PDB file of C-alpha atoms in Angstrom:
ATOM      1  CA  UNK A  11       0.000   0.000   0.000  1.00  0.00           C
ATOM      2  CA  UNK A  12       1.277   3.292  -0.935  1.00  0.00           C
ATOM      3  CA  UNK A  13       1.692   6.138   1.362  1.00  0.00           C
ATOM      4  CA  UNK A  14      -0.681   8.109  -0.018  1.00  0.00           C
ATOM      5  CA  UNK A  15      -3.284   5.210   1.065  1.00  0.00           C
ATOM      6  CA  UNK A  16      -2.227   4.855   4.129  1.00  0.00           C
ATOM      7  CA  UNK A  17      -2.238   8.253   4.975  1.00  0.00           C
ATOM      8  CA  UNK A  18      -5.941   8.952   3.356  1.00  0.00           C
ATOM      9  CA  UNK A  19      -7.243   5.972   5.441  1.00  0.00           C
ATOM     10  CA  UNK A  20      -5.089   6.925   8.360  1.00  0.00           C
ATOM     11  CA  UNK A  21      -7.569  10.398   8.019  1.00  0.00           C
ATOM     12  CA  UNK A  22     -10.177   8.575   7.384  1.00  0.00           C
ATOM     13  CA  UNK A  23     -10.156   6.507  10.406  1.00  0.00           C
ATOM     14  CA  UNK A  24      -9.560   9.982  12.343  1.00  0.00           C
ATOM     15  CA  UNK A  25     -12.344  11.713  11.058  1.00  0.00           C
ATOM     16  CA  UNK A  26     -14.896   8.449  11.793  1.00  0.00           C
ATOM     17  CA  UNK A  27     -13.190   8.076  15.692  1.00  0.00           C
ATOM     18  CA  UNK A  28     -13.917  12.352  16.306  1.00  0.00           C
ATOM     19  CA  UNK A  29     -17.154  11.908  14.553  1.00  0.00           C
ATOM     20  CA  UNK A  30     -17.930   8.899  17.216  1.00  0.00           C
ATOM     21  CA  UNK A  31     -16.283  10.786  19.946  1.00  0.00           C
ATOM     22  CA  UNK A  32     -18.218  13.998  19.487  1.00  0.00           C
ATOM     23  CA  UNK A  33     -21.482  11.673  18.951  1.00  0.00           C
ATOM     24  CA  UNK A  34     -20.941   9.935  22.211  1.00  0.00           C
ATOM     25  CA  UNK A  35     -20.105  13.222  24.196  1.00  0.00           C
ATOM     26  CA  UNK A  36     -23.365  14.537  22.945  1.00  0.00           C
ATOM     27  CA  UNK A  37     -25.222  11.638  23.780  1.00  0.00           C
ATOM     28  CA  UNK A  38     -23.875  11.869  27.420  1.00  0.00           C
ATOM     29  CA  UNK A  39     -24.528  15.528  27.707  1.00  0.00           C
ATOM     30  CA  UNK A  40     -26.176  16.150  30.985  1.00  0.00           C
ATOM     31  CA  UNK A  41     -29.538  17.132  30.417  1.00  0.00           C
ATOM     32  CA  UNK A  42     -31.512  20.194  32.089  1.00  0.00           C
ATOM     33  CA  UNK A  43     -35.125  20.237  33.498  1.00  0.00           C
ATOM     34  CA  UNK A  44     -36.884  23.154  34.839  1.00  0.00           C
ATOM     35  CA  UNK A  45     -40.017  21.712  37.438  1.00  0.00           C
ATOM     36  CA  UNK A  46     -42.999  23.897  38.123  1.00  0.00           C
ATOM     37  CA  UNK A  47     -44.264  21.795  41.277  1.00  0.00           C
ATOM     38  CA  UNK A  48     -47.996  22.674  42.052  1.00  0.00           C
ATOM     39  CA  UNK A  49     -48.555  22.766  46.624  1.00  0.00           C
ATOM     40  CA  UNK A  50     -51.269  20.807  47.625  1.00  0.00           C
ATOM     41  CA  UNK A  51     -52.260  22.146  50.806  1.00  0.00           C
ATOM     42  CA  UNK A  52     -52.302  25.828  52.697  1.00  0.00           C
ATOM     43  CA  UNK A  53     -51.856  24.535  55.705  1.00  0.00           C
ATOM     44  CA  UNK A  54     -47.833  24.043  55.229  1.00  0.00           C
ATOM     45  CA  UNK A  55     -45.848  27.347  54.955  1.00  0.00           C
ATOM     46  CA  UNK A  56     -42.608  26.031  53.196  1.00  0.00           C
ATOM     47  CA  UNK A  57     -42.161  23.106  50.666  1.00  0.00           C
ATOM     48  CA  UNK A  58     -38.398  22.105  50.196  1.00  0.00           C
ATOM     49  CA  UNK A  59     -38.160  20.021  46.812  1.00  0.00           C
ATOM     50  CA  UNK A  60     -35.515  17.102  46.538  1.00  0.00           C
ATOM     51  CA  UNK A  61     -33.703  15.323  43.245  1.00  0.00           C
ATOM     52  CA  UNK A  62     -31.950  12.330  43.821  1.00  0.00           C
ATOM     53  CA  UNK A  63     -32.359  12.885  48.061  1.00  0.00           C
ATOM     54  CA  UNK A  64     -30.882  16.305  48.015  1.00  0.00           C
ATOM     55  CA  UNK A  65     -32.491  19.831  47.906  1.00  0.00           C
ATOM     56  CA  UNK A  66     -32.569  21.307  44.948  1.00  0.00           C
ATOM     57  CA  UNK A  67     -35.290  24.611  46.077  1.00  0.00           C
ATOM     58  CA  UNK A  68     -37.230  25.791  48.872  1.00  0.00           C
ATOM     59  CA  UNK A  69     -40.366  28.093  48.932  1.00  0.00           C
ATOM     60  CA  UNK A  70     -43.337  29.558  50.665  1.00  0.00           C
ATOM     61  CA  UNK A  71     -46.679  27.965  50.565  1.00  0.00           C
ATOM     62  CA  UNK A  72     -48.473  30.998  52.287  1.00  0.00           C
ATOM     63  CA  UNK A  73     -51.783  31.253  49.297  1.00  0.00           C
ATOM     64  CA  UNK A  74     -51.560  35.242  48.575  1.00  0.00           C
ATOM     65  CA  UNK A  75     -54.759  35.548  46.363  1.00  0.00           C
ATOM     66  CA  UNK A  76     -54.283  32.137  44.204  1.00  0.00           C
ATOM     67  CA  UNK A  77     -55.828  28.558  45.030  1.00  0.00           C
ATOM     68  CA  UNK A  78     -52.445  26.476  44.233  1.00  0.00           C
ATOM     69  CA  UNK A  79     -48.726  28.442  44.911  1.00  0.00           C
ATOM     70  CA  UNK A  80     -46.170  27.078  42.601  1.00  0.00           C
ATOM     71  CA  UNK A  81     -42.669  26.149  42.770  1.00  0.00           C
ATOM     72  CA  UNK A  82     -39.927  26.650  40.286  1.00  0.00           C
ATOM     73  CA  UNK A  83     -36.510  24.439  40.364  1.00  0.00           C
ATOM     74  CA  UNK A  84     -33.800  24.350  37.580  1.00  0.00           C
ATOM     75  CA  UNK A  85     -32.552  20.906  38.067  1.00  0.00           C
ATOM     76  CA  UNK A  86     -29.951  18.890  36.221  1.00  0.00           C
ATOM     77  CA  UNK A  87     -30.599  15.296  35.090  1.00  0.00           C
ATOM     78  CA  UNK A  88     -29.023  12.213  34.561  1.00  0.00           C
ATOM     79  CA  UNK A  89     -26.342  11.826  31.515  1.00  0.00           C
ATOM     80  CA  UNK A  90     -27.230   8.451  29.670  1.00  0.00           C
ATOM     81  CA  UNK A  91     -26.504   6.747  26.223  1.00  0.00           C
ATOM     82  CA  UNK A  92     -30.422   6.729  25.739  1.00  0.00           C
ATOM     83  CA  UNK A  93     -33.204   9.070  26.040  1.00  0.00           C
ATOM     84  CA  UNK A  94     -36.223   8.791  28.028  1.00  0.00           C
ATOM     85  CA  UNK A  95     -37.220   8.502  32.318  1.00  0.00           C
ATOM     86  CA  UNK A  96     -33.894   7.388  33.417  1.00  0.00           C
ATOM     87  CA  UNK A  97     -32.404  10.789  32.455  1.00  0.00           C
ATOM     88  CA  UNK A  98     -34.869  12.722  34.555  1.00  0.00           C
ATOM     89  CA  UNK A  99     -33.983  12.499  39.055  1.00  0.00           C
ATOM     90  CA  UNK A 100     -36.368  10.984  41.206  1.00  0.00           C
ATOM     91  CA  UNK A 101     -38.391  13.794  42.957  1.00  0.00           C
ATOM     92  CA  UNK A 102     -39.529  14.127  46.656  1.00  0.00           C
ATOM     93  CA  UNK A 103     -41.367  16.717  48.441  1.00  0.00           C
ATOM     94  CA  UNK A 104     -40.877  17.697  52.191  1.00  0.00           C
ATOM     95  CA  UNK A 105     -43.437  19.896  53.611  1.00  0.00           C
ATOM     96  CA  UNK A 106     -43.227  21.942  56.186  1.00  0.00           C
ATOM     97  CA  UNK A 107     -45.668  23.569  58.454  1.00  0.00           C
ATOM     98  CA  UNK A 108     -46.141  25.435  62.058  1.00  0.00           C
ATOM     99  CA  UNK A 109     -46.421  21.621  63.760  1.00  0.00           C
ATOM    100  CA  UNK A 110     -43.229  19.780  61.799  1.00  0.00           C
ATOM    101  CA  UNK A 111     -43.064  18.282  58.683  1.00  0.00           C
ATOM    102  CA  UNK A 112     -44.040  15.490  56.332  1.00  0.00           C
ATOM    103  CA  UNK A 113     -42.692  13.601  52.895  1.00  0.00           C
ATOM    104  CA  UNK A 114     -44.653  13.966  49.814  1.00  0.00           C
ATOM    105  CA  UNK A 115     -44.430  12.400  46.807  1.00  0.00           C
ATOM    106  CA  UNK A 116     -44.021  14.121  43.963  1.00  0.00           C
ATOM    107  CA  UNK A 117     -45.712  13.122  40.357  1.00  0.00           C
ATOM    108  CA  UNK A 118     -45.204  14.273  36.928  1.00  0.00           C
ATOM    109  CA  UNK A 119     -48.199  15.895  34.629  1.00  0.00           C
ATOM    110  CA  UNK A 120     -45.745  16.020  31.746  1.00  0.00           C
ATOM    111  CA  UNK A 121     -45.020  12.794  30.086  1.00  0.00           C
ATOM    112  CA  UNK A 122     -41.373  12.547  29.476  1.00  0.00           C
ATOM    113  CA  UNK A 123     -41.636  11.604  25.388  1.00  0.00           C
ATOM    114  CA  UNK A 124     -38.333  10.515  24.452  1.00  0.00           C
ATOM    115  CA  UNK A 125     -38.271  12.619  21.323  1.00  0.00           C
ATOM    116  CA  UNK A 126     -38.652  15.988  22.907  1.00  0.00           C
ATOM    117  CA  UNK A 127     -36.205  15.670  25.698  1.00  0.00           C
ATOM    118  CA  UNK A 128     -33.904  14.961  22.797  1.00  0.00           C
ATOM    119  CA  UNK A 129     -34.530  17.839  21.232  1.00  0.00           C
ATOM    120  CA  UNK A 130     -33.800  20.245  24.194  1.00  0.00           C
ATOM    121  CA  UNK A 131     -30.655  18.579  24.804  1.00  0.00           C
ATOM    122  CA  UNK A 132     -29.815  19.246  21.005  1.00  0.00           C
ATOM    123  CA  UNK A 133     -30.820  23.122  21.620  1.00  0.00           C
ATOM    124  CA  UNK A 134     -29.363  23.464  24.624  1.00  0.00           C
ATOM    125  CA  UNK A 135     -32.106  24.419  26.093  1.00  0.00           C
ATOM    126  CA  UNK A 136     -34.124  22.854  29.554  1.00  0.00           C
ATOM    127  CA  UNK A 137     -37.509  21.112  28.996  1.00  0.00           C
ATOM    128  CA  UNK A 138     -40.248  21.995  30.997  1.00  0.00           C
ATOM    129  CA  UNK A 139     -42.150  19.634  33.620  1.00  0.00           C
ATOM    130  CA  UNK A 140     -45.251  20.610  35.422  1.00  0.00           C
ATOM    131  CA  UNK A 141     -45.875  18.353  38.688  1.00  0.00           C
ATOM    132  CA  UNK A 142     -47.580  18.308  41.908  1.00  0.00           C
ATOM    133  CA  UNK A 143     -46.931  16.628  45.539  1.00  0.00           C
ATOM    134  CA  UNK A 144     -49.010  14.064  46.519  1.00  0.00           C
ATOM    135  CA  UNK A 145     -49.487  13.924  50.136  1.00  0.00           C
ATOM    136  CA  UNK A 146     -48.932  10.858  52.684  1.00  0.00           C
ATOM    137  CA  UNK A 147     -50.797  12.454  55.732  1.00  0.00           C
ATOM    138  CA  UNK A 148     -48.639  11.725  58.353  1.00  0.00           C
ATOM    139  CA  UNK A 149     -49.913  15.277  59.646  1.00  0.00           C
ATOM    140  CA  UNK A 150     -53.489  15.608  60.099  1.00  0.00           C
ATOM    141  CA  UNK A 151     -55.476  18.797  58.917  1.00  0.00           C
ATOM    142  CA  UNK A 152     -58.995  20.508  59.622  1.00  0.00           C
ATOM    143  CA  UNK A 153     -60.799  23.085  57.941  1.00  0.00           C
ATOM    144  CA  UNK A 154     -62.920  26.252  58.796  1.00  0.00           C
ATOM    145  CA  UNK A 155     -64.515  29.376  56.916  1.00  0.00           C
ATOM    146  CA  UNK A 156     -63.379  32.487  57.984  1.00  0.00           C
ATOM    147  CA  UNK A 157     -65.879  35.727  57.921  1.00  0.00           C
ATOM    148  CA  UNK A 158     -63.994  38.658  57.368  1.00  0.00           C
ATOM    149  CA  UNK A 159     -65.451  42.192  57.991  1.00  0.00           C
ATOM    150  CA  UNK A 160     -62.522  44.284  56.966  1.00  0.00           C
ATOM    151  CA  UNK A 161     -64.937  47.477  56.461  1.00  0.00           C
ATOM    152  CA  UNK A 162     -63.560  51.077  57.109  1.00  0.00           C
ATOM    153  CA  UNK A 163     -60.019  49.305  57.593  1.00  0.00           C
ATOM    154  CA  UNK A 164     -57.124  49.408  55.720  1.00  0.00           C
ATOM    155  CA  UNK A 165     -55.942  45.599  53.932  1.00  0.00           C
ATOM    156  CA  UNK A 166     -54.908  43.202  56.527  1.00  0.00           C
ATOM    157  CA  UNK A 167     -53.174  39.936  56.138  1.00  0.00           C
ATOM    158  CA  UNK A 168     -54.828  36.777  57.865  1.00  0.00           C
ATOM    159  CA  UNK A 169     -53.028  34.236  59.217  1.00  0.00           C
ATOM    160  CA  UNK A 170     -54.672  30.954  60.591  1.00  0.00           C
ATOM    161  CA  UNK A 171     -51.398  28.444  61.473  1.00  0.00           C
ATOM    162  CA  UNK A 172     -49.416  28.638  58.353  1.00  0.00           C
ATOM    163  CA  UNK A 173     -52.371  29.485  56.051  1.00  0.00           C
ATOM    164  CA  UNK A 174     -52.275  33.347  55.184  1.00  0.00           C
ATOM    165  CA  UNK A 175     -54.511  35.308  52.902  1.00  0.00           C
ATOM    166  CA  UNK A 176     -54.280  39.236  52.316  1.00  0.00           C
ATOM    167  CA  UNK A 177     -57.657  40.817  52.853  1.00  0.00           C
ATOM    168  CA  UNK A 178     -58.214  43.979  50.865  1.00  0.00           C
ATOM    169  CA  UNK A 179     -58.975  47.256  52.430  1.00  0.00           C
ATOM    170  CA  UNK A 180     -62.595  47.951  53.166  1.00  0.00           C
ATOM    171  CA  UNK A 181     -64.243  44.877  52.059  1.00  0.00           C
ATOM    172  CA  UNK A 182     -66.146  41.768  53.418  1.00  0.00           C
ATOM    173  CA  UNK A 183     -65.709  38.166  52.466  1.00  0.00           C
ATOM    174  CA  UNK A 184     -65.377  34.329  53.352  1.00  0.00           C
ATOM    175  CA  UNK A 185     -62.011  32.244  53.373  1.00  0.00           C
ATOM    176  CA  UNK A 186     -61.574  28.806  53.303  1.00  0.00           C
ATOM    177  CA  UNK A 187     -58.726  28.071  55.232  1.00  0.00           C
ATOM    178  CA  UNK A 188     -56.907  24.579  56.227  1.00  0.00           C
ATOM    179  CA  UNK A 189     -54.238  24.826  59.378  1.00  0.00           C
ATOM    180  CA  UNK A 190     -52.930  21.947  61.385  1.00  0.00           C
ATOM    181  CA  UNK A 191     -54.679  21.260  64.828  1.00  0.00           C
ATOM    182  CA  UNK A 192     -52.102  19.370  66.470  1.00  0.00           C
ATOM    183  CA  UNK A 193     -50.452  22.119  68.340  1.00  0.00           C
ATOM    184  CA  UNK A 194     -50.838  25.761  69.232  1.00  0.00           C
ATOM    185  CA  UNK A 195     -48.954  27.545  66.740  1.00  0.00           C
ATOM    186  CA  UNK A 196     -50.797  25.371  64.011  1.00  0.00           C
ATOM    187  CA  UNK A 197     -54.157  26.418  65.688  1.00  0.00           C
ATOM    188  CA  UNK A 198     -53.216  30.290  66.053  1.00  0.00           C
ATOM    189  CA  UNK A 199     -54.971  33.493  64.445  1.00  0.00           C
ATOM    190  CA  UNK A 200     -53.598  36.467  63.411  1.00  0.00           C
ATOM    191  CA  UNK A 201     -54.097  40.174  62.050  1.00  0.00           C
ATOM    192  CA  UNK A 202     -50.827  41.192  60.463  1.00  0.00           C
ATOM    193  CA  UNK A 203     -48.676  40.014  63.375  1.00  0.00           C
ATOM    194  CA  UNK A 204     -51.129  40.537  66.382  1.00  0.00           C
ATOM    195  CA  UNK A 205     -52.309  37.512  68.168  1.00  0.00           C
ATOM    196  CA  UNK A 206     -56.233  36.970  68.164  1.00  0.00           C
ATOM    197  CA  UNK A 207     -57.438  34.027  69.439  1.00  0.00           C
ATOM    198  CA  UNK A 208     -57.405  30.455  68.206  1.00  0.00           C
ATOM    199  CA  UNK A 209     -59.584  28.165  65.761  1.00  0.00           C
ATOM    200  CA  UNK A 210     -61.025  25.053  67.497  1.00  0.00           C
ATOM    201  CA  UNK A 211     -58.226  21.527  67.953  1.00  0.00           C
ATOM    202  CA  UNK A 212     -59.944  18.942  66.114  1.00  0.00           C
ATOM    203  CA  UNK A 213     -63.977  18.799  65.123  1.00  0.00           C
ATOM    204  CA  UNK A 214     -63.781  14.975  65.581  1.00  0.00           C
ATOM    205  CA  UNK A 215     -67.847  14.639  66.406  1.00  0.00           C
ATOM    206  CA  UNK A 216     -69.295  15.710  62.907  1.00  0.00           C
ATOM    207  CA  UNK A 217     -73.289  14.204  62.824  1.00  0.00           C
ATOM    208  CA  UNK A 218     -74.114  11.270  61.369  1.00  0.00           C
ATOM    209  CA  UNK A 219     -76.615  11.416  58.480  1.00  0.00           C
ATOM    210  CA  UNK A 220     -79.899  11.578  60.063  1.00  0.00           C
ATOM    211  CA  UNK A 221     -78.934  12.661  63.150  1.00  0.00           C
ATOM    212  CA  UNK A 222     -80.722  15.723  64.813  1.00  0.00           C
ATOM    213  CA  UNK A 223     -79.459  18.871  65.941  1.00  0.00           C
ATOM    214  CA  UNK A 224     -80.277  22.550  66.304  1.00  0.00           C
ATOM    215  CA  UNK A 225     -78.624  24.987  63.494  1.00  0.00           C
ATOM    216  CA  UNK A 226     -77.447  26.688  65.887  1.00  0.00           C
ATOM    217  CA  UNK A 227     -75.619  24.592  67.985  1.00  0.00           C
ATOM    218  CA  UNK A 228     -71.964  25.035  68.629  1.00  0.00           C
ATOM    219  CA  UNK A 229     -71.169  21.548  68.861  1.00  0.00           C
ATOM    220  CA  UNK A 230     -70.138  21.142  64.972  1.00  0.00           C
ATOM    221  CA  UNK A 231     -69.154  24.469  64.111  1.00  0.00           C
ATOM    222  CA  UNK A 232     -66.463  24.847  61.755  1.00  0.00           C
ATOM    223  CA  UNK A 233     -67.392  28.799  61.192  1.00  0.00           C
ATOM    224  CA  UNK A 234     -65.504  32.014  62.416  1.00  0.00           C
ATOM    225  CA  UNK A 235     -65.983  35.571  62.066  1.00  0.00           C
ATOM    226  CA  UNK A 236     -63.292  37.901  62.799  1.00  0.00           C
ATOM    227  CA  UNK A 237     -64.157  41.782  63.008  1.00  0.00           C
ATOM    228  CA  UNK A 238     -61.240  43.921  62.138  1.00  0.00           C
ATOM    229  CA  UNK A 239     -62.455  46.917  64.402  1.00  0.00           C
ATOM    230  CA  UNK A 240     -62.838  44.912  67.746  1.00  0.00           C
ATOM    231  CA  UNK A 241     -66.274  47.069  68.116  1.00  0.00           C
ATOM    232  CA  UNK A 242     -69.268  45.701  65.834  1.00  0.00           C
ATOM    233  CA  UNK A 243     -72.414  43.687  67.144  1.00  0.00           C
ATOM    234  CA  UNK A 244     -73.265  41.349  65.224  1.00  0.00           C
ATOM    235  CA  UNK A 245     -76.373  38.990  64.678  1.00  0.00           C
ATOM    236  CA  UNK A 246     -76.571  35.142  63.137  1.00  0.00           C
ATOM    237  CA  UNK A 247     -80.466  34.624  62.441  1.00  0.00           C
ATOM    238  CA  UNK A 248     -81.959  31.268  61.372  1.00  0.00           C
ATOM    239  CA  UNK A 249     -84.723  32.467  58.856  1.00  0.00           C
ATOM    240  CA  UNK A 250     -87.391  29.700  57.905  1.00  0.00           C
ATOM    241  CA  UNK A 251     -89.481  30.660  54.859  1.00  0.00           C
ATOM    242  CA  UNK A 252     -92.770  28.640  54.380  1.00  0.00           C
ATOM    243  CA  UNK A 253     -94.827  28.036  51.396  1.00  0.00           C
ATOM    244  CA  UNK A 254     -96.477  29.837  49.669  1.00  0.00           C
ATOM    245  CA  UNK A 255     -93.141  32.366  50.102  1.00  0.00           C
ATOM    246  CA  UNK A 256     -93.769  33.784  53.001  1.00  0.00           C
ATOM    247  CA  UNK A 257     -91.315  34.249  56.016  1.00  0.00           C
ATOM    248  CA  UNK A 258     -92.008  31.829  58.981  1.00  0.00           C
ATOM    249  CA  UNK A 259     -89.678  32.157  62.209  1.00  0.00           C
ATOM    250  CA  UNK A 260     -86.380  33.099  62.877  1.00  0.00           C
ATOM    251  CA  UNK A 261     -84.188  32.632  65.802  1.00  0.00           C
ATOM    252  CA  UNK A 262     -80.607  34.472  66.341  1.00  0.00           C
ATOM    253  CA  UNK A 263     -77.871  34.460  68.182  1.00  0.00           C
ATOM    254  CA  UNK A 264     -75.877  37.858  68.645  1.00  0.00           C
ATOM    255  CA  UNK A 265     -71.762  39.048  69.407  1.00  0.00           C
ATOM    256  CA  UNK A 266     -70.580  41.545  70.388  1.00  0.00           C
ATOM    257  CA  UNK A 267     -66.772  43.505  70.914  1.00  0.00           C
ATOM    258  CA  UNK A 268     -64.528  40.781  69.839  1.00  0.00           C
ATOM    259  CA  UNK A 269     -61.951  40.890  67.107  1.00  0.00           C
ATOM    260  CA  UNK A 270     -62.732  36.665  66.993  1.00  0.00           C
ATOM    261  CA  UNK A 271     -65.677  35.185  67.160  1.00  0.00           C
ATOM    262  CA  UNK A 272     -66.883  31.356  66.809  1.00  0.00           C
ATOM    263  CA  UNK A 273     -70.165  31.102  65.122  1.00  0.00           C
ATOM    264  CA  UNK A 274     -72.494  28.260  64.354  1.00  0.00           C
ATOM    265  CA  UNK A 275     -71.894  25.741  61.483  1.00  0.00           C
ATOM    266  CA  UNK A 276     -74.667  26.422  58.830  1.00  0.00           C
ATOM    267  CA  UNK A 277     -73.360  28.469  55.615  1.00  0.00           C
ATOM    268  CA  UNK A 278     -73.862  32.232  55.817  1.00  0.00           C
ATOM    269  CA  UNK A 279     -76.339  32.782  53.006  1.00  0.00           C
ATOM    270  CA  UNK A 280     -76.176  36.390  53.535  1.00  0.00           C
ATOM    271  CA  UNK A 281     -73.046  38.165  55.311  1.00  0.00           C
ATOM    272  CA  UNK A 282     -73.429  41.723  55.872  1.00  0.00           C
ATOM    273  CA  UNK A 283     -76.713  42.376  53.348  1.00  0.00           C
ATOM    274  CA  UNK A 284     -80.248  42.089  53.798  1.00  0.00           C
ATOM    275  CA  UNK A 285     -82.255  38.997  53.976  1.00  0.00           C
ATOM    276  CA  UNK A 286     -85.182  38.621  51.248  1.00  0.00           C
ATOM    277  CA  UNK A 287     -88.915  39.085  52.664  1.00  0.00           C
ATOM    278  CA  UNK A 288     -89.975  36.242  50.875  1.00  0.00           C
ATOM    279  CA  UNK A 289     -88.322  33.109  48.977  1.00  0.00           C
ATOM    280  CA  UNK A 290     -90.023  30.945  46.875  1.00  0.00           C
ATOM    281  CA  UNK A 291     -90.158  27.409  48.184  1.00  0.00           C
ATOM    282  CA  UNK A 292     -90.021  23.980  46.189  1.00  0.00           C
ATOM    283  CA  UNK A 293     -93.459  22.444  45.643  1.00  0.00           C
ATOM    284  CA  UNK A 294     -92.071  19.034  47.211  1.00  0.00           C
ATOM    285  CA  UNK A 295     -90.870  20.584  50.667  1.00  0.00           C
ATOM    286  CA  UNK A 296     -92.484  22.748  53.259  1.00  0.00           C
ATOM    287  CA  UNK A 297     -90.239  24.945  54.575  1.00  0.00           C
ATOM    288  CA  UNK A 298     -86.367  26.468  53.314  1.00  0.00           C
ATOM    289  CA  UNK A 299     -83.482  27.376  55.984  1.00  0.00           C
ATOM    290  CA  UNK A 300     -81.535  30.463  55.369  1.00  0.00           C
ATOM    291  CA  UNK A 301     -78.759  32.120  57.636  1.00  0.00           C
ATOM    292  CA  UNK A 302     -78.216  35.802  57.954  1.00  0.00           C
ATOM    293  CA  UNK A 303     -75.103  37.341  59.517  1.00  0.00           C
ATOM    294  CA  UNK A 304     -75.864  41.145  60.194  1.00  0.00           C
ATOM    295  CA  UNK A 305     -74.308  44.168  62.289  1.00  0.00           C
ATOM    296  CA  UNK A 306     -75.941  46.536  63.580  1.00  0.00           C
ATOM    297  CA  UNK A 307     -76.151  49.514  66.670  1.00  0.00           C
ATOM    298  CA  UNK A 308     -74.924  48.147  69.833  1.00  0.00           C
ATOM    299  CA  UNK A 309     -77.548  49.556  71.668  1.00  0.00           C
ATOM    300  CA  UNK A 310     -79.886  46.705  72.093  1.00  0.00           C
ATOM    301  CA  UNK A 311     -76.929  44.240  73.036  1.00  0.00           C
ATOM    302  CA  UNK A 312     -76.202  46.176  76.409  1.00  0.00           C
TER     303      UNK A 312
END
């Protein structure tokens, strides 16, 4: 073989080892993912979020005006010879709230298609994965609806344990809050940082279908009304209406000079407006159940 042979397949076996090399790099590149993790529950106030064991981000869970607070996490994955779930970490969740902390796992809305993820990696850019924790419950939680009569005040924040919503200035309106009963500082209410009382430990004896009770008994209640002045009276009536329309009875229980006050179960068909005079009631029942909460001069309460 002449030189000149030798030397062109001498190049030629060059170019076809770089070409394999460079091939082989690529395929190894590490790949990049960016995870918007969706919080399950308000009543944590930090979620720390794991790849592999170790933790990768850490945010606040406290809801500011939307239902589900999101987490963001650049993470790098795994480099392998193929594409598809072995590139991407495994993902874990710890949650944290006012009474400790608890594992979550953590599940993928975006399917992991082979084909994409190898077409980030060739534009050097990180694909995208939307998921959300899945909770174990090794911490228990309750629930309660929060009144709020925030009238002729400036915005306050709410907290309840590590839930926290921020209540707009001069308004009126309902929360749905979760907290952890299993200790004080999970049980706790607040206006901005001032301490106001409490929300109940556990509502363990909820009724049994078919089982009697008065409306407004305290025994179930799950219901809170916090006045922002300290000052107001307040009223929750139990308004029957009877056919044909008309308006048949109405009991009431009133409050007075508290900035927290526990109110019976039933929903609040009407907070802070007037009741109607007459409802029209089904053909099939007898008699409809509405609840009014009301304020009003503090005169009569003495």
């Amino acid at each position: 073989m002449s030189w000149k042979k030798a030397a062109g397949l001498a190049l030629f076996v060059v170019i076809l080892l770089g070409a394999g090399l460079l091939a082989w790099r690529y395929r190894m590149k590490q790949p990049e993912f960016v995870v918007e993790l969706s919080v399950p529950s308000s009543a944590f106030t930090h979620v720390v979020l794991l790849a592999d064991g170790r933790p990768v981000a850490e945010g606040s869970t406290a809801f500011r005006g939307v239902d589900r607070p999101t987490l963001s996490a650049h993470i790098a994955g795994h480099p392998r010879r193929s594409y598809g779930r072995e590139m991407f970490p495994e993902l874990s969740a710890r949650l944290e709230g006012p009474c400790g902390s608890e594992t979550a796992e953590v599940r993928l809305q975006t399917r992991l298609d082979p084909s994409e993820m190898q077409r980030a990696l060739a534009r050097g850019v990180a694909m995208t994965v939307q998921a959300y924790t899945q909770r174990r419950g090794e911490l228990a939680d309750e629930s309660a609806d929060v009144w709020v009569d925030n009238r002729e005040h400036a915005e306050v924040k709410l907290v309840v344990g590590g839930h926290e919503e921020h209540v707009a200035a001069n308004s009126k309106g309902v929360y749905h809050i979760s907290y952890q009963p299993a200790c004080a500082a999970g049980r706790e209410v607040r206006l901005d940082d001032q301490l106001i009382g409490e929300v109940r430990e556990s509502v363990t004896d909820i009724p049994l279908d078919g089982t009697e009770y008065h409306p407004l008994d305290m025994k179930y209640s799950r219901n809170y009304l916090v006045d922002t002045s300290g000052k107001r009276c307040y009223t929750y009536s139990l308004l029957c209406y009877v056919r044909p329309g008309g308006f048949g009875c109405s009991e009431a229980r009133s409050y007075r000079g508290k900035l927290l006050h526990r109110i019976p179960g039933e929903k609040v068909h009407y907070f802070l407006e007037p009741s109607p005079e007459r409802l029209e009631v089904p053909g099939h029942v007898t008699m409809e159940w509405r609840y009014r909460l009301s304020s009003g001069s503090c005169g009569w309460y003495e």
